[in-house]
Tab-separated table of C-alpha atoms in Angstrom:
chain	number	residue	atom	x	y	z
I	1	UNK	CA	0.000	0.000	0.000
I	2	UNK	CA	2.813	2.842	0.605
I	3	UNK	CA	4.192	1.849	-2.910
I	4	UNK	CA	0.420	2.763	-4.202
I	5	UNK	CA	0.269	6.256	-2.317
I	6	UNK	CA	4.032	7.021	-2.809
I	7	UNK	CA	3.765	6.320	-6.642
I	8	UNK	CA	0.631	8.668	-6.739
I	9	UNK	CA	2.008	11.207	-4.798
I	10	UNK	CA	4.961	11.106	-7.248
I	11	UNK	CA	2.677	11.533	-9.896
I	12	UNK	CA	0.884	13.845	-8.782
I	13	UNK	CA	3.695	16.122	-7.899
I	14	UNK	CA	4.995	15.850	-11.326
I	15	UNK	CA	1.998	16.869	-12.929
I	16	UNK	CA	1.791	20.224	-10.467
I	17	UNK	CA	5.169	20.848	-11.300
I	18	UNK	CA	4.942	20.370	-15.164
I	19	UNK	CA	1.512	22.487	-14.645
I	20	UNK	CA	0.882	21.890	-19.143
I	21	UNK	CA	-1.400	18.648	-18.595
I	22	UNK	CA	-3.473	19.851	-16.126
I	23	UNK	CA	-3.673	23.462	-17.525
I	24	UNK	CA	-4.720	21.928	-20.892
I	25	UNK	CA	-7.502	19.936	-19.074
I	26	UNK	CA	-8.848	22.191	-17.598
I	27	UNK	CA	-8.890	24.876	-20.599
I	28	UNK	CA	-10.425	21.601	-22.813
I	29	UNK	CA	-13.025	21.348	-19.732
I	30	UNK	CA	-14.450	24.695	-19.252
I	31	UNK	CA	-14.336	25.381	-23.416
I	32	UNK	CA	-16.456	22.399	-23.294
I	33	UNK	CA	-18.961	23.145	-21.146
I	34	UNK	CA	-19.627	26.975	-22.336
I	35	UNK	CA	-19.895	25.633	-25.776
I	36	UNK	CA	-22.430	22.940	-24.893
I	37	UNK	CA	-24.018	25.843	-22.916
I	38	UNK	CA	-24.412	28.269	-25.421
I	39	UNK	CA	-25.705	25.488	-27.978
I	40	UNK	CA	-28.388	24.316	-25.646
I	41	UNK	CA	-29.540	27.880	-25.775
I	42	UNK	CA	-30.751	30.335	-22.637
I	43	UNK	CA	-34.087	28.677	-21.765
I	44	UNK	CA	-33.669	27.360	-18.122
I	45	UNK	CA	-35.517	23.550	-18.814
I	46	UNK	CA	-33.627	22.570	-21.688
I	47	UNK	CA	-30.527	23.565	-19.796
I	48	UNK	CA	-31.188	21.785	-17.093
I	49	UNK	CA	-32.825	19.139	-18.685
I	50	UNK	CA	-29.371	18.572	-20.138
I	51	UNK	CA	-27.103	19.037	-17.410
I	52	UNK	CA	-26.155	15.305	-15.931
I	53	UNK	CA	-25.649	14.288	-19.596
I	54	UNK	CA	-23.370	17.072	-20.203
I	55	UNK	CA	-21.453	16.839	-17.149
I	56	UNK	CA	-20.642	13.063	-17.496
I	57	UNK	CA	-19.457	13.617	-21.110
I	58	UNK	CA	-16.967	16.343	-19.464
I	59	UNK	CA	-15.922	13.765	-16.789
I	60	UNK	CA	-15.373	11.128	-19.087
I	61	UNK	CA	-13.338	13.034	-21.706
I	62	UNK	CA	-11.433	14.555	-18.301
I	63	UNK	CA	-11.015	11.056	-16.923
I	64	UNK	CA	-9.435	9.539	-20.744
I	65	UNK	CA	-7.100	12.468	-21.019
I	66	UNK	CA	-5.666	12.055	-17.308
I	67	UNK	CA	-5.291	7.915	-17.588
I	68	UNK	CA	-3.727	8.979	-20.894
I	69	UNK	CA	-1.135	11.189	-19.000
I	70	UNK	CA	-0.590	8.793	-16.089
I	71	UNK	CA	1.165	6.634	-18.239
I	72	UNK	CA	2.793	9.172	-20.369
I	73	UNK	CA	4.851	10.835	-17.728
I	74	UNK	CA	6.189	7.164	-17.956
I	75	UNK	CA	6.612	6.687	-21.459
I	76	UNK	CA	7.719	10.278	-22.821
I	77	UNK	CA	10.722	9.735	-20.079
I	78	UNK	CA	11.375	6.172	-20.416
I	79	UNK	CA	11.133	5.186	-17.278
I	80	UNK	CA	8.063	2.576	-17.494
I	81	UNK	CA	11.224	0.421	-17.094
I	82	UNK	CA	12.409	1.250	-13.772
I	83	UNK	CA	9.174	0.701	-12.448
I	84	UNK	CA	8.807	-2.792	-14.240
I	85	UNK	CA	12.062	-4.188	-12.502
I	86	UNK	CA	10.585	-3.267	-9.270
I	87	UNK	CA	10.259	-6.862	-7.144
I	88	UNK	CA	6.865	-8.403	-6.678
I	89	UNK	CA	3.649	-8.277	-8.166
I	90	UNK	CA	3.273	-5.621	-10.680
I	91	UNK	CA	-0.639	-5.043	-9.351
I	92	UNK	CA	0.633	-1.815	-7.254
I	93	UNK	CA	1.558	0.364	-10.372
I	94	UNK	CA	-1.770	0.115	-11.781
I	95	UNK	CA	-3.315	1.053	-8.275
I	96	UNK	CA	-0.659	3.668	-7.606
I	97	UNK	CA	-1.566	5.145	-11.291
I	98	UNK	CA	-5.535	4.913	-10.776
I	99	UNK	CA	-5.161	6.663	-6.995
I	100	UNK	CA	-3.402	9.256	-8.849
I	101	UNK	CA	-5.705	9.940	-10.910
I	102	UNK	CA	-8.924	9.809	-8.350
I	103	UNK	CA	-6.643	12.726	-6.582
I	104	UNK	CA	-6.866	15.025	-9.523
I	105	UNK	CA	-10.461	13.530	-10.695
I	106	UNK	CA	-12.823	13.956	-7.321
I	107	UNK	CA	-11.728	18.080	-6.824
I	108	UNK	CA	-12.105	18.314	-10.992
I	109	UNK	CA	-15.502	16.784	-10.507
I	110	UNK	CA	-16.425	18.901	-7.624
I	111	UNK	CA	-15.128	21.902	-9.870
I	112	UNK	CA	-17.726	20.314	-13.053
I	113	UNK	CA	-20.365	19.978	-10.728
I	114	UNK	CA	-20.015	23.611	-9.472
I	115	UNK	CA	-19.853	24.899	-12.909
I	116	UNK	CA	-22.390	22.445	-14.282
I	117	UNK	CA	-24.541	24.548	-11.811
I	118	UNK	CA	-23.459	27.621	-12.907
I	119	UNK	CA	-24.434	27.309	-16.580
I	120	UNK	CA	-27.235	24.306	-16.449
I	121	UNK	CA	-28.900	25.221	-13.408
I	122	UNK	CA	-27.861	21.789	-12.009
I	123	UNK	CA	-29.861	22.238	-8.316
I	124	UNK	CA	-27.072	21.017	-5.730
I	125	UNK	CA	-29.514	21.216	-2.941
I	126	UNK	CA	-28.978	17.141	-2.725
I	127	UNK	CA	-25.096	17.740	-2.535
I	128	UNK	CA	-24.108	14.391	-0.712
I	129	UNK	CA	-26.112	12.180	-2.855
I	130	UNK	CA	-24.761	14.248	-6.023
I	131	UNK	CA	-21.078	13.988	-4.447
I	132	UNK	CA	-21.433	10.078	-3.929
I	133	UNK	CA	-23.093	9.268	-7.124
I	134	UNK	CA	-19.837	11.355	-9.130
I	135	UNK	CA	-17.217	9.335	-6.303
I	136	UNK	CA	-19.232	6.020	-8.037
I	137	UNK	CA	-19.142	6.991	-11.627
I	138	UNK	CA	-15.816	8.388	-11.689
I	139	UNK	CA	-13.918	5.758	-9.768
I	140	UNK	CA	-15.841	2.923	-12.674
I	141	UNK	CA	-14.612	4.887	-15.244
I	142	UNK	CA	-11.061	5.706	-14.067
I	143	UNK	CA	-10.423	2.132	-13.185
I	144	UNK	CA	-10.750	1.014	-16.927
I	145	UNK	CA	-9.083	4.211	-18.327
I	146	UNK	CA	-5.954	2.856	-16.212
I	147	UNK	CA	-5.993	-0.459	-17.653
I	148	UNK	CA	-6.414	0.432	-21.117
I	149	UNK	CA	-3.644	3.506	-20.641
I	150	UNK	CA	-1.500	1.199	-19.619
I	151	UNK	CA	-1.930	-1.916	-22.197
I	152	UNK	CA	-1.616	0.884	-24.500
I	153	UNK	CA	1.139	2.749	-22.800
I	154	UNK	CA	4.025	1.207	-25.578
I	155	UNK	CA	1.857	1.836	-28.865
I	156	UNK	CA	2.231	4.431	-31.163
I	157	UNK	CA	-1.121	5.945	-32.247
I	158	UNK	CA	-2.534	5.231	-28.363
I	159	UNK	CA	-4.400	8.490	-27.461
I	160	UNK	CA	-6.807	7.158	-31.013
I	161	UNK	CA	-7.294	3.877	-30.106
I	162	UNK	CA	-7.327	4.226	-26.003
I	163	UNK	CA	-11.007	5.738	-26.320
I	164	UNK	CA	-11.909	2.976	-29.051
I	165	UNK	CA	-11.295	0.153	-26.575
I	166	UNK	CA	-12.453	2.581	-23.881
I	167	UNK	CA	-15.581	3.218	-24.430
I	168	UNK	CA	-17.793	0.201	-25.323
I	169	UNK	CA	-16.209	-1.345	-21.805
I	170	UNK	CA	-17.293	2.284	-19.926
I	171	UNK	CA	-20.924	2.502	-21.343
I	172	UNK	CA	-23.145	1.016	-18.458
I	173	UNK	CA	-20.930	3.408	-15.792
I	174	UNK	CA	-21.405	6.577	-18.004
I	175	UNK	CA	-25.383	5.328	-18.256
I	176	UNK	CA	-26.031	4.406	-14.709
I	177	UNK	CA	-23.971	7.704	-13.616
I	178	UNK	CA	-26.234	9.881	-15.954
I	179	UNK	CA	-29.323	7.729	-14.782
I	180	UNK	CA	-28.742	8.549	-11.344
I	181	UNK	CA	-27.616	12.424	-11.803
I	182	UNK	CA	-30.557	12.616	-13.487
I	183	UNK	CA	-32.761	11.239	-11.244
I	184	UNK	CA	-31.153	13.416	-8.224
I	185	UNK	CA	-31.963	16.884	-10.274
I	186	UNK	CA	-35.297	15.581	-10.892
I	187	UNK	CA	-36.270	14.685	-7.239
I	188	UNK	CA	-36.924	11.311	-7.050
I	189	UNK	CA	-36.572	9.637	-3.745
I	190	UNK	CA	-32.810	8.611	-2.819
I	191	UNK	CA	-33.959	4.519	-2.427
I	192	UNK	CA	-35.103	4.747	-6.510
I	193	UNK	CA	-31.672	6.364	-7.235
I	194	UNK	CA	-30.456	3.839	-5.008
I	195	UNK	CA	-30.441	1.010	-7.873
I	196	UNK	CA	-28.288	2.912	-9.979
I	197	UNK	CA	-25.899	2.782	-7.181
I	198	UNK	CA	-25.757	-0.905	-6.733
I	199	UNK	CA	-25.412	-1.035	-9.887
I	200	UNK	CA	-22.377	1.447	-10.282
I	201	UNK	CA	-20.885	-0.181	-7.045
I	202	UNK	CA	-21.066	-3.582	-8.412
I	203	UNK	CA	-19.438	-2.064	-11.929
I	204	UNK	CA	-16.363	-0.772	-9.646
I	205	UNK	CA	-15.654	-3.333	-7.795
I	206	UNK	CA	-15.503	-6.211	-10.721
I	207	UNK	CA	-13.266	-3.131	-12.826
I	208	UNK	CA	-10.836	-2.668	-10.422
I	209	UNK	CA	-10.277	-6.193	-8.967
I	210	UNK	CA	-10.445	-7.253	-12.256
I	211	UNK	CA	-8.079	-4.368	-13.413
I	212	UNK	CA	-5.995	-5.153	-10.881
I	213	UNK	CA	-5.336	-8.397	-11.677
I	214	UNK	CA	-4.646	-8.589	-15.036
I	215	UNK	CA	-2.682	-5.441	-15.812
I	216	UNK	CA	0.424	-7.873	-14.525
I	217	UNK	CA	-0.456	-9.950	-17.390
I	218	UNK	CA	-0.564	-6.900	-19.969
I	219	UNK	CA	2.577	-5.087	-19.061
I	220	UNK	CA	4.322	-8.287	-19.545
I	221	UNK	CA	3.491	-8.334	-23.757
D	1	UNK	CA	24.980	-19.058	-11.162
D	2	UNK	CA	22.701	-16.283	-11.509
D	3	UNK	CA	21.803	-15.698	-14.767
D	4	UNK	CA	21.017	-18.157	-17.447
D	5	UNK	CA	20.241	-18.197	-21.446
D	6	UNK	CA	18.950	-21.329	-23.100
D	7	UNK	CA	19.257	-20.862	-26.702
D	8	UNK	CA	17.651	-17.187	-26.640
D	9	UNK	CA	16.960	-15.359	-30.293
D	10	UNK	CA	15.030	-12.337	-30.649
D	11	UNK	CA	13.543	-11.188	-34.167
D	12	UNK	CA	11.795	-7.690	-34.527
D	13	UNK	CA	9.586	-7.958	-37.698
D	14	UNK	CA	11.484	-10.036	-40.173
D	15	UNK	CA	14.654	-9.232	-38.561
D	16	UNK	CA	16.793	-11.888	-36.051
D	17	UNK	CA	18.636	-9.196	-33.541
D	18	UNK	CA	20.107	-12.525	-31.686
D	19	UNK	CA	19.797	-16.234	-32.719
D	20	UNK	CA	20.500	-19.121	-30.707
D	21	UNK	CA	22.692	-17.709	-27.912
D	22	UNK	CA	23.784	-19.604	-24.657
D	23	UNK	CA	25.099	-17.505	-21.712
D	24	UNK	CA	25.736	-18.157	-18.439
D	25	UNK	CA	26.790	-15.228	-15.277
D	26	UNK	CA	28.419	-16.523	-12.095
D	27	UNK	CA	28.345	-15.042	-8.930
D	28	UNK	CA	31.746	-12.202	-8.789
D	29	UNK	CA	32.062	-12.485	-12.529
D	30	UNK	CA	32.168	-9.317	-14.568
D	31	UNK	CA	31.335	-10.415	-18.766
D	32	UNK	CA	31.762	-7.353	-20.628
D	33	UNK	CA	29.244	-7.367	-23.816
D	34	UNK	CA	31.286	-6.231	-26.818
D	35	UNK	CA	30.020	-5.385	-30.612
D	36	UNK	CA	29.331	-2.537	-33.141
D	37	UNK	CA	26.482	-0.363	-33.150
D	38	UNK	CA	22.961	-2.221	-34.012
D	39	UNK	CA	24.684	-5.648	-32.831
D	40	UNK	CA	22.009	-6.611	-30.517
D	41	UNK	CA	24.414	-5.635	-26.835
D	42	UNK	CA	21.176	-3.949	-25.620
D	43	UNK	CA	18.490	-5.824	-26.621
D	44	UNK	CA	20.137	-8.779	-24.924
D	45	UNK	CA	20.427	-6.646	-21.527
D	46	UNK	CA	16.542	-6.167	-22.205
D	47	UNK	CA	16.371	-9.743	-22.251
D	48	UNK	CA	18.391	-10.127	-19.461
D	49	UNK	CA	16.544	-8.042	-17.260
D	50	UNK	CA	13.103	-9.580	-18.110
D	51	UNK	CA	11.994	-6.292	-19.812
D	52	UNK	CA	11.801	-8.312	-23.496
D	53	UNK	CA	10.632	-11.393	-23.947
D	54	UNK	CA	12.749	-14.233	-26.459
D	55	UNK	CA	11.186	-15.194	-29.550
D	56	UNK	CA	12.966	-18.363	-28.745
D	57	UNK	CA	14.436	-20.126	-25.909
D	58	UNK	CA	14.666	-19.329	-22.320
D	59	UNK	CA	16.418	-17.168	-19.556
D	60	UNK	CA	16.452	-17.700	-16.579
D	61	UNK	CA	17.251	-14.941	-13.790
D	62	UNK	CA	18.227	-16.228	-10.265
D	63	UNK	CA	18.428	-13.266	-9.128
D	64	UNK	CA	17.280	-9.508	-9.382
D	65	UNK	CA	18.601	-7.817	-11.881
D	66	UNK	CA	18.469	-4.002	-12.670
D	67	UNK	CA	19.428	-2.079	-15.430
D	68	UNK	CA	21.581	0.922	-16.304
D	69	UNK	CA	19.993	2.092	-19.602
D	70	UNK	CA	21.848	4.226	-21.514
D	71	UNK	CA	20.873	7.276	-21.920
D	72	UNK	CA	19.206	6.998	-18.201
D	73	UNK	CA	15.799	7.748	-17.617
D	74	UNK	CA	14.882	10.190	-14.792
D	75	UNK	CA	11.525	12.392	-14.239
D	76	UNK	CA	13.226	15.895	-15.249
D	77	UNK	CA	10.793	17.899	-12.625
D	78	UNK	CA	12.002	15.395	-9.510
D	79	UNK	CA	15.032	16.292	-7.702
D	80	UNK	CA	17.834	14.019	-7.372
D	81	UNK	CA	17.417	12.934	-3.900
D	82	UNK	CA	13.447	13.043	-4.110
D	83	UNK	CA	14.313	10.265	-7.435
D	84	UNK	CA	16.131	8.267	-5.145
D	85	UNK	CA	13.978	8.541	-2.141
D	86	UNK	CA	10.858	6.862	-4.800
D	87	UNK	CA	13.268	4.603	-6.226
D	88	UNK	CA	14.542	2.924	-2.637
D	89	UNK	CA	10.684	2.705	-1.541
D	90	UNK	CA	9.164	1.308	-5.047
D	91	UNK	CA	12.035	-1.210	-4.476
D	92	UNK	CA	11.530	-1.674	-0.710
D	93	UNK	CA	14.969	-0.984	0.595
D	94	UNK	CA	16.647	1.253	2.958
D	95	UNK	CA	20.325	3.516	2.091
D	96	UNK	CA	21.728	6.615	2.918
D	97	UNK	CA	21.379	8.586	-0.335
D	98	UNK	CA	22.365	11.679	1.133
D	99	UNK	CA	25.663	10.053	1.590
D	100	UNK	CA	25.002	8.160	-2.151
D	101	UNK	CA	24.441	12.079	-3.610
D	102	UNK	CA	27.420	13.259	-1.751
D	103	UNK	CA	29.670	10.558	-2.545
D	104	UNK	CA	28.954	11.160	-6.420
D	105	UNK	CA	29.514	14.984	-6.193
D	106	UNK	CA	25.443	15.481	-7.322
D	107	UNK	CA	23.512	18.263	-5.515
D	108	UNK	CA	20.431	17.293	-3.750
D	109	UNK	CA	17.973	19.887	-4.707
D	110	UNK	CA	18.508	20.595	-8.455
D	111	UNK	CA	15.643	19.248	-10.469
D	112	UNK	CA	17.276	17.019	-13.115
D	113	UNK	CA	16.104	19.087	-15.945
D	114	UNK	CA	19.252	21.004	-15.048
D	115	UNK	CA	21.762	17.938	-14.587
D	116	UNK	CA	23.897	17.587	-17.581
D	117	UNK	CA	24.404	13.632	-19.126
D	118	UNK	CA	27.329	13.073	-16.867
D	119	UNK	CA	25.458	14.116	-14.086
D	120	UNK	CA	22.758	11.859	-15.336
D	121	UNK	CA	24.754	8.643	-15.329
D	122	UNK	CA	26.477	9.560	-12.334
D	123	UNK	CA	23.099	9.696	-10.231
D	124	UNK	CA	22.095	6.291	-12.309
D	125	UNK	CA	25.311	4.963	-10.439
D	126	UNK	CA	24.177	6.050	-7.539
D	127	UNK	CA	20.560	4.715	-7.798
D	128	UNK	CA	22.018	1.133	-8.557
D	129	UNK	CA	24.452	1.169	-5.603
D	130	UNK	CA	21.651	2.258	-3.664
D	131	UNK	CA	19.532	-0.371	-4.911
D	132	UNK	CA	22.244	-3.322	-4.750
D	133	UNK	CA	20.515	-5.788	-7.461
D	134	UNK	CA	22.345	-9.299	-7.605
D	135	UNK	CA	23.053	-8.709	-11.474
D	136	UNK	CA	23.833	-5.437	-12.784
D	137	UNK	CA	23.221	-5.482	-16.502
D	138	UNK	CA	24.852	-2.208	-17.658
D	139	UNK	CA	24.266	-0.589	-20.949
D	140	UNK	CA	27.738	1.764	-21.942
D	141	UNK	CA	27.714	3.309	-18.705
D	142	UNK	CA	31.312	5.073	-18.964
D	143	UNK	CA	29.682	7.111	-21.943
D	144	UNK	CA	29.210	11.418	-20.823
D	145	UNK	CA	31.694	10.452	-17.936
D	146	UNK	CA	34.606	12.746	-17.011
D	147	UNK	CA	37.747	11.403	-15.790
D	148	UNK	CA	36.733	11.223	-11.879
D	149	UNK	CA	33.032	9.849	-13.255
D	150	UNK	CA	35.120	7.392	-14.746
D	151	UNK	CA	37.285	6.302	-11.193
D	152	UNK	CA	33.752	6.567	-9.615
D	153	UNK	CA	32.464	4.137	-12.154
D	154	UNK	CA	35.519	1.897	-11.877
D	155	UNK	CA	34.549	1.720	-8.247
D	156	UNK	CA	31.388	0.981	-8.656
D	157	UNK	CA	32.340	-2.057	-10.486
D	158	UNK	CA	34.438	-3.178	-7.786
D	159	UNK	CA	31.412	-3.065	-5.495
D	160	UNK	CA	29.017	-4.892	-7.910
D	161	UNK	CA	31.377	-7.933	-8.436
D	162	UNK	CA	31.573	-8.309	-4.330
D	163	UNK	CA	27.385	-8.073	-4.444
D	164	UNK	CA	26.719	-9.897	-7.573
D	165	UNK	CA	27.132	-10.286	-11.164
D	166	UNK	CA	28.434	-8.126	-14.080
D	167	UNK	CA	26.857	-7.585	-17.399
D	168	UNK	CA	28.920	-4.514	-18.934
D	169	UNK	CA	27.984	-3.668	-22.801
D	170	UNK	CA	31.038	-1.260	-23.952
D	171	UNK	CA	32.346	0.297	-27.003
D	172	UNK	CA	35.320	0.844	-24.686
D	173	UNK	CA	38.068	-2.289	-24.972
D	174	UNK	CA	40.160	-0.579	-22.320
D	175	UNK	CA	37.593	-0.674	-19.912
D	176	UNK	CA	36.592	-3.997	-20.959
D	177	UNK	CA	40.148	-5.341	-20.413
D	178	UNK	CA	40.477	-3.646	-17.272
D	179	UNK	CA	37.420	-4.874	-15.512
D	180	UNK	CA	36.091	-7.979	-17.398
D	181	UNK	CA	37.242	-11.512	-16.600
D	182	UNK	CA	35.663	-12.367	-20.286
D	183	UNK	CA	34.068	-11.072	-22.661
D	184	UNK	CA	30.935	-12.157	-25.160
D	185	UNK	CA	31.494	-10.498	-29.025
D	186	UNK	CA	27.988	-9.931	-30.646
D	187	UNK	CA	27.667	-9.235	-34.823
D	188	UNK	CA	30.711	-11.383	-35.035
D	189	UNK	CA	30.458	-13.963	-38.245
């Protein structure tokens, strides 16, 4: 476990200090969202109407460009191969890389969500719920990002086919996480919402464990 | 014996790098890896160190092996000491790289976007000496060295026979005859 928080940490420290990934994600984030805005047009329903849609599509894109990156700080340097000839498993890599990436993700999403309800009237009176249902979605998503990222890491041509094999695997997480968004701006009771959760929880735990245990396998090719 | 090779080839596309080579690495032995340019010296450390796999035959490592690539690869936004502080805990060890950093004449706070190639390979010294693998597979490590890089490298060597094995891949036949107790020729007819 310290190699998993130590190699995020690392991570994450070089990305603050290179500052040109996150910078561009977060100019690619916000031009997305006041596009989408201004296409959807002023009226308040529509807007809304739109909102958990639109904010999953800007998580999603966020979360592929970051497990993108994770594995590029390794490649563009060349040290992927240090960390292979580390002893033991090889399981704590793709951990360490997926942590990082939930570090950067959950205040990105918090920032989404807060601009989300800036420009789509997204009602964040049912903040918890609305927190716990984005700490589902994005942890489903990022867990399959990191494997892919990583199978991919060695390939030339990976950021085109990373969201190929990416997305078909991330569809019922994006669906249940809009699903349950939705149902949170609408109103419905929590237990109804509740379902989608299950379902989300049950998507993250087979991703990761599964994840987990076969990235080994895929670093070895 | 800790480091076998049963027959090993490697072909990229339709090309054979290696083809049928048997090797062996004993415990205090120092085998420097001699051969022109594009003569396969590091794709067989590769192999060596488990990084590529052989299209045919086997190796077998009996013990951990790191490698010295050459150029080195470092995170250019991480310090020197905050590199080796990752590297000793990804590998689960314990050292005194203050001592490591001092005794290589590298400062501890310079990120190593500002560390020139010697200064490179001397902290990739460093790192291995730190990390004390039983085979040290190292790819033209005397390359970007000044003359007292060179004695520190020469004493490095010293160290790694008395912890291990030696796999040294040179252009340098001085160094090779100084240091080697053999030597394995690749590209030769």
């Amino acid at each position: 476990m310290r190699r998993v928080l130590l190699l995020a940490l690392r991570d994450l420290r070089l990305e603050v200090r290179d500052r040109s990934g996150l910078l561009s994600l977060l100019a690619f984030f916000a031009v997305m969202l006041f596009v989408m805005a201004l296409a959807l047009g002023p009226e308040e329903a529509p807007l809304r109407r739109a909102a958990p849609g639109v904010l999953w599509v800007a998580l999603a894109f966020m979360s592929t460009l970051l497990s993108s990156r994770a594995f590029a700080l390794e490649v563009e340097e060349g040290t992927l191969d240090d960390l292979l000839l580390t002893p033991g498993g090889k399981e704590w890599i793709y951990l360490g890389k997926l942590l990082f990436q939930l570090l950067l993700l959950f205040p990105l999403s918090l920032l989404a969500l807060l601009v989300a309800a800036g420009l789509f009237y997204l009602p964040l009176e049912r903040g918890l719920p609305l927190l716990f249902t984005l700490f589902l979605g994005v942890l489903g998503y990022a867990s399959v990002a990191t494997f892919y990222a990583g199978l991919l890491a060695r390939l030339r041509g990976r950021e085109a086919l990373l969201p190929l094999l990416l997305f078909s695997l991330v569809v019922p997480v994006v669906l249940a996480s809009v699903r349950a968004t939705a149902g949170l701006v609408e109103g419905l009771p929590v237990a109804e919402v509740a379902d989608w959760w299950r379902l989300l929880l049950v998507f993250d735990v087979v991703y990761v464990t599964a994840s987990a245990l076969l990235f080994p396998v895929v670093l070895e090719g | 014996m800790l480091l076998r090779l049963l027959g090993v080839s490697k072909r990229f596309g339709r090309d054979w790098v290696l083809k049928d080579l048997d090797f062996s690495l004993e415990r205090g032995e120092v085998v420097a890896l001699l051969g022109p340019n594009g003569s396969g010296k590091t794709t067989l450390l590769r192999l060596m160190a488990g990084l590529l796999k052989p299209t045919r035959g086997r190796v077998e490592r009996l013990g951990r092996a790191l490698l010295l690539s050459d150029p080195p690869a470092f995170h250019r936004h991480l310090t020197a000491r905050e590199h080796l502080l990752y590297d000793l805990a990804f590998h689960g060890r314990e050292g005194d790289f203050a001592g490591a950093l001092r005794r290589f004449g590298l400062p501890e706070g310079l990120p190593l976007q500002a560390f020139s190639s010697g200064m490179k390979k001397r902290l990739a010294l460093a790192r291995l000496l730190l990390l004390s693998p039983e085979v040290w597979l190292l790819d033209e490590p005397e390359t970007a060295l000044d003359a007292e890089g060179r004695g520190l490298l020469l004493e490095v060597l010293k160290e790694a026979r008395g912890r291990g094995g030696v796999v040294l891949a040179t252009h340098d036949r001085a160094l090779a005859e100084r240091v080697a107790d053999r030597a394995l020729t690749l590209g030769e007819a």
